XYZ file of C-alpha atoms in Angstrom:
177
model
C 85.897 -58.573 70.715
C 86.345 -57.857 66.736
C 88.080 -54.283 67.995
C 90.323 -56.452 70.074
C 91.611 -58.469 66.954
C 91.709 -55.693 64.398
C 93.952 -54.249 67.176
C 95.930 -57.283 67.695
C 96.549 -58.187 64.093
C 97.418 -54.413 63.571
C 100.160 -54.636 66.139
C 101.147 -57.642 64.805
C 101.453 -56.196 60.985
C 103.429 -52.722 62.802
C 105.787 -55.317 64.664
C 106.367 -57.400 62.089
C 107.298 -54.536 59.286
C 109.671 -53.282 62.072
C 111.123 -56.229 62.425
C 111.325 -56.911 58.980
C 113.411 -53.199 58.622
C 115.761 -54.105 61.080
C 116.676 -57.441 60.393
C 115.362 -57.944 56.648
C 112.146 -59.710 55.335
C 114.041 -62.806 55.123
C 115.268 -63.254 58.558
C 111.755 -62.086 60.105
C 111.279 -64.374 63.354
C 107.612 -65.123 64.314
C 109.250 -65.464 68.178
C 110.866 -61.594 67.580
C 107.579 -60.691 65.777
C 104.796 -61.516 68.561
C 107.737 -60.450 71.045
C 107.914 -56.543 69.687
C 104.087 -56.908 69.570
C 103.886 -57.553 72.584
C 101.297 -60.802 72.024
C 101.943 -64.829 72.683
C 102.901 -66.744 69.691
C 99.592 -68.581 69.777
C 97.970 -64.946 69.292
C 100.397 -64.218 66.447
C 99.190 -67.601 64.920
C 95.980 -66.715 65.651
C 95.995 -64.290 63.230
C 98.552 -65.203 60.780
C 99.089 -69.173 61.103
C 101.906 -68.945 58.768
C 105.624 -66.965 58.206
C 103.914 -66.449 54.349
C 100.603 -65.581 55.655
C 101.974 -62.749 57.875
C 104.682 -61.179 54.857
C 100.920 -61.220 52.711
C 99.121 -59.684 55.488
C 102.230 -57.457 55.276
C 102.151 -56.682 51.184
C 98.262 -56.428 51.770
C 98.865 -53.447 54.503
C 101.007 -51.942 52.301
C 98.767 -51.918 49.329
C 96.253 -51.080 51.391
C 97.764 -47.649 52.359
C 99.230 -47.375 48.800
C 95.993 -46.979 47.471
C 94.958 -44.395 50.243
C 98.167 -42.319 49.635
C 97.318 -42.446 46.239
C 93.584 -41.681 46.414
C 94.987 -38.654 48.839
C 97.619 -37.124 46.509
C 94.876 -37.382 43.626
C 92.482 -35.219 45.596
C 95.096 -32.941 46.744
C 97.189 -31.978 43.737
C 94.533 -29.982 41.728
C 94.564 -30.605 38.164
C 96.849 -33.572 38.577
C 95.956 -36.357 36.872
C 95.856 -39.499 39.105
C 98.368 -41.033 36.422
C 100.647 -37.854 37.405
C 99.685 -38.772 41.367
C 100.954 -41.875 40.702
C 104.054 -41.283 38.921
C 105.230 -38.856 42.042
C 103.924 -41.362 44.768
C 105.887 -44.169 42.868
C 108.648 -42.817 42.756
C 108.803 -41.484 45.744
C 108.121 -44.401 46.891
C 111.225 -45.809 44.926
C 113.212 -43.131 47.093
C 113.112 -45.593 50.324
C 115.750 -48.309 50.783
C 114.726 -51.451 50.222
C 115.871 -54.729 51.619
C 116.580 -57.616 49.716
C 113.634 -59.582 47.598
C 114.845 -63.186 48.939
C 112.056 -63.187 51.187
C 109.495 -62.920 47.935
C 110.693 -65.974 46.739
C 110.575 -67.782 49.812
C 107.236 -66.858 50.725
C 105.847 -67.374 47.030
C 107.978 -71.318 47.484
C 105.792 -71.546 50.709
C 102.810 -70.316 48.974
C 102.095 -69.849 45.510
C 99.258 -67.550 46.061
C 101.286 -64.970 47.485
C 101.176 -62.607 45.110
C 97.549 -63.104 43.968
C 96.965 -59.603 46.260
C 100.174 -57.706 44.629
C 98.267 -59.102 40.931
C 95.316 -58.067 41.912
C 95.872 -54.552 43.014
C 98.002 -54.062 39.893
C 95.602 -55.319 37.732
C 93.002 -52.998 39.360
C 95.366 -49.952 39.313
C 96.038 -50.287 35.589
C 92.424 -50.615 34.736
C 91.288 -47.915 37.075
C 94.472 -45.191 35.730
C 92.871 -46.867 31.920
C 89.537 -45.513 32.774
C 90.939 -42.264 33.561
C 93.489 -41.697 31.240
C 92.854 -40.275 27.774
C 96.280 -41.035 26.369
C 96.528 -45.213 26.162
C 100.228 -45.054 25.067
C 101.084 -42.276 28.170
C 99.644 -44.753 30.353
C 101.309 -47.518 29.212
C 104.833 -46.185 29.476
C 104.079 -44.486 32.314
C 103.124 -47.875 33.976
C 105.727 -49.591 32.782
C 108.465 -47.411 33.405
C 107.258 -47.138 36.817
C 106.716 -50.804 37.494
C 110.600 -51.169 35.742
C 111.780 -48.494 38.579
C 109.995 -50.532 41.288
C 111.436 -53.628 40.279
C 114.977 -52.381 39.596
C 114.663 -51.502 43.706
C 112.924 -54.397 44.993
C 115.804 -56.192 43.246
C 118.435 -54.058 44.366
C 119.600 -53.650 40.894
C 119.313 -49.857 40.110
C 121.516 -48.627 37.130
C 120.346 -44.905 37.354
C 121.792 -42.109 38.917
C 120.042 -39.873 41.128
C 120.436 -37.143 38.252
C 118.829 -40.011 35.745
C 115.777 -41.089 38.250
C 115.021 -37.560 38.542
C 114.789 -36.920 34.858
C 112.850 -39.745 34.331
C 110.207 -38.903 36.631
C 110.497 -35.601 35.241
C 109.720 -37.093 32.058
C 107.131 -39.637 32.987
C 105.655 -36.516 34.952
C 105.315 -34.434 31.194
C 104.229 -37.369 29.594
C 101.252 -37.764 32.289
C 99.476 -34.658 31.985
């Protein structure tokens, strides 16, 4: 029975970021969402009883397998640091098209604790890269600068180049050795 919900509410999260590619975040349908999934809407509710409760069981997948690309590319890349593992997987990261953030702020209006997860994991991150890190100033512009790139793409509001992304990685990829 438990397999048959974790499979459900995976389907649900697959259909749903699908969705959410094709027609944007903020134009997600729960009807076009449990359609693609191929579940009732009652089943979709089941599992995610609100339009904000299934965009954070969204951010939470995607943090989710954030954190195992990361802890991946750390064990791969001998030598790396996991700052420098996070620096590349940021950034690429960055690389993907985006849709527009409206949806953010009208999940966060329909729920405030929204981001609590996206906090959370940050605050985790920075403390965990902290740990690790030897260099408390490379870490912090590191972070930052990464966080600035992230946000500069969630927010559709990039003012680099290609040529200037690439040397700041390069950069942030010296600075995290």
């Amino acid at each position: 029975m438990k397999t048959r919900r974790a499979n459900s509410r995976d389907k649900i999260l697959a259909a749903a970021a699908e969705v959410a590619r094709e027609t944007g975040p903020g134009s997600l349908s729960l009807d076009a969402v449990a359609s693609r999934a191929g579940v009732s809407k009652g089943g979709l509710l089941y599992n995610f009883p609100t339009k904000a409760k299934l965009m954070q069981g969204l951010v939470e997948d995607y943090l989710r397998e954030f954190e195992q690309a990361l802890e991946s590319r750390a064990a791969d890349n001998g030598g790396e640091s996991r700052l420098a593992a996070y620096v590349r997987l940021s950034a690429d990261d960055c690389e993907e098209p985006k849709p527009s953030a409206s949806w953010i702020f009208s999940a966060i209006a329909e729920d405030p604790d929204f981001m609590t997860p996206i906090k959370t994991f940050k605050q985790q991150l920075f403390e965990r890269l902290k740990d690790e890190t030897p260099d408390i100033k490379a870490l912090l512009v590191c972070f930052l600068a990464i966080e600035g790139l992230r946000s500069m793409n969630l927010f559709d509001s990039d003012v680099l180049s290609q040529d200037e992304r690439r040397l700041l990685v390069a950069s942030l990829l010296e600075i995290a050795k």
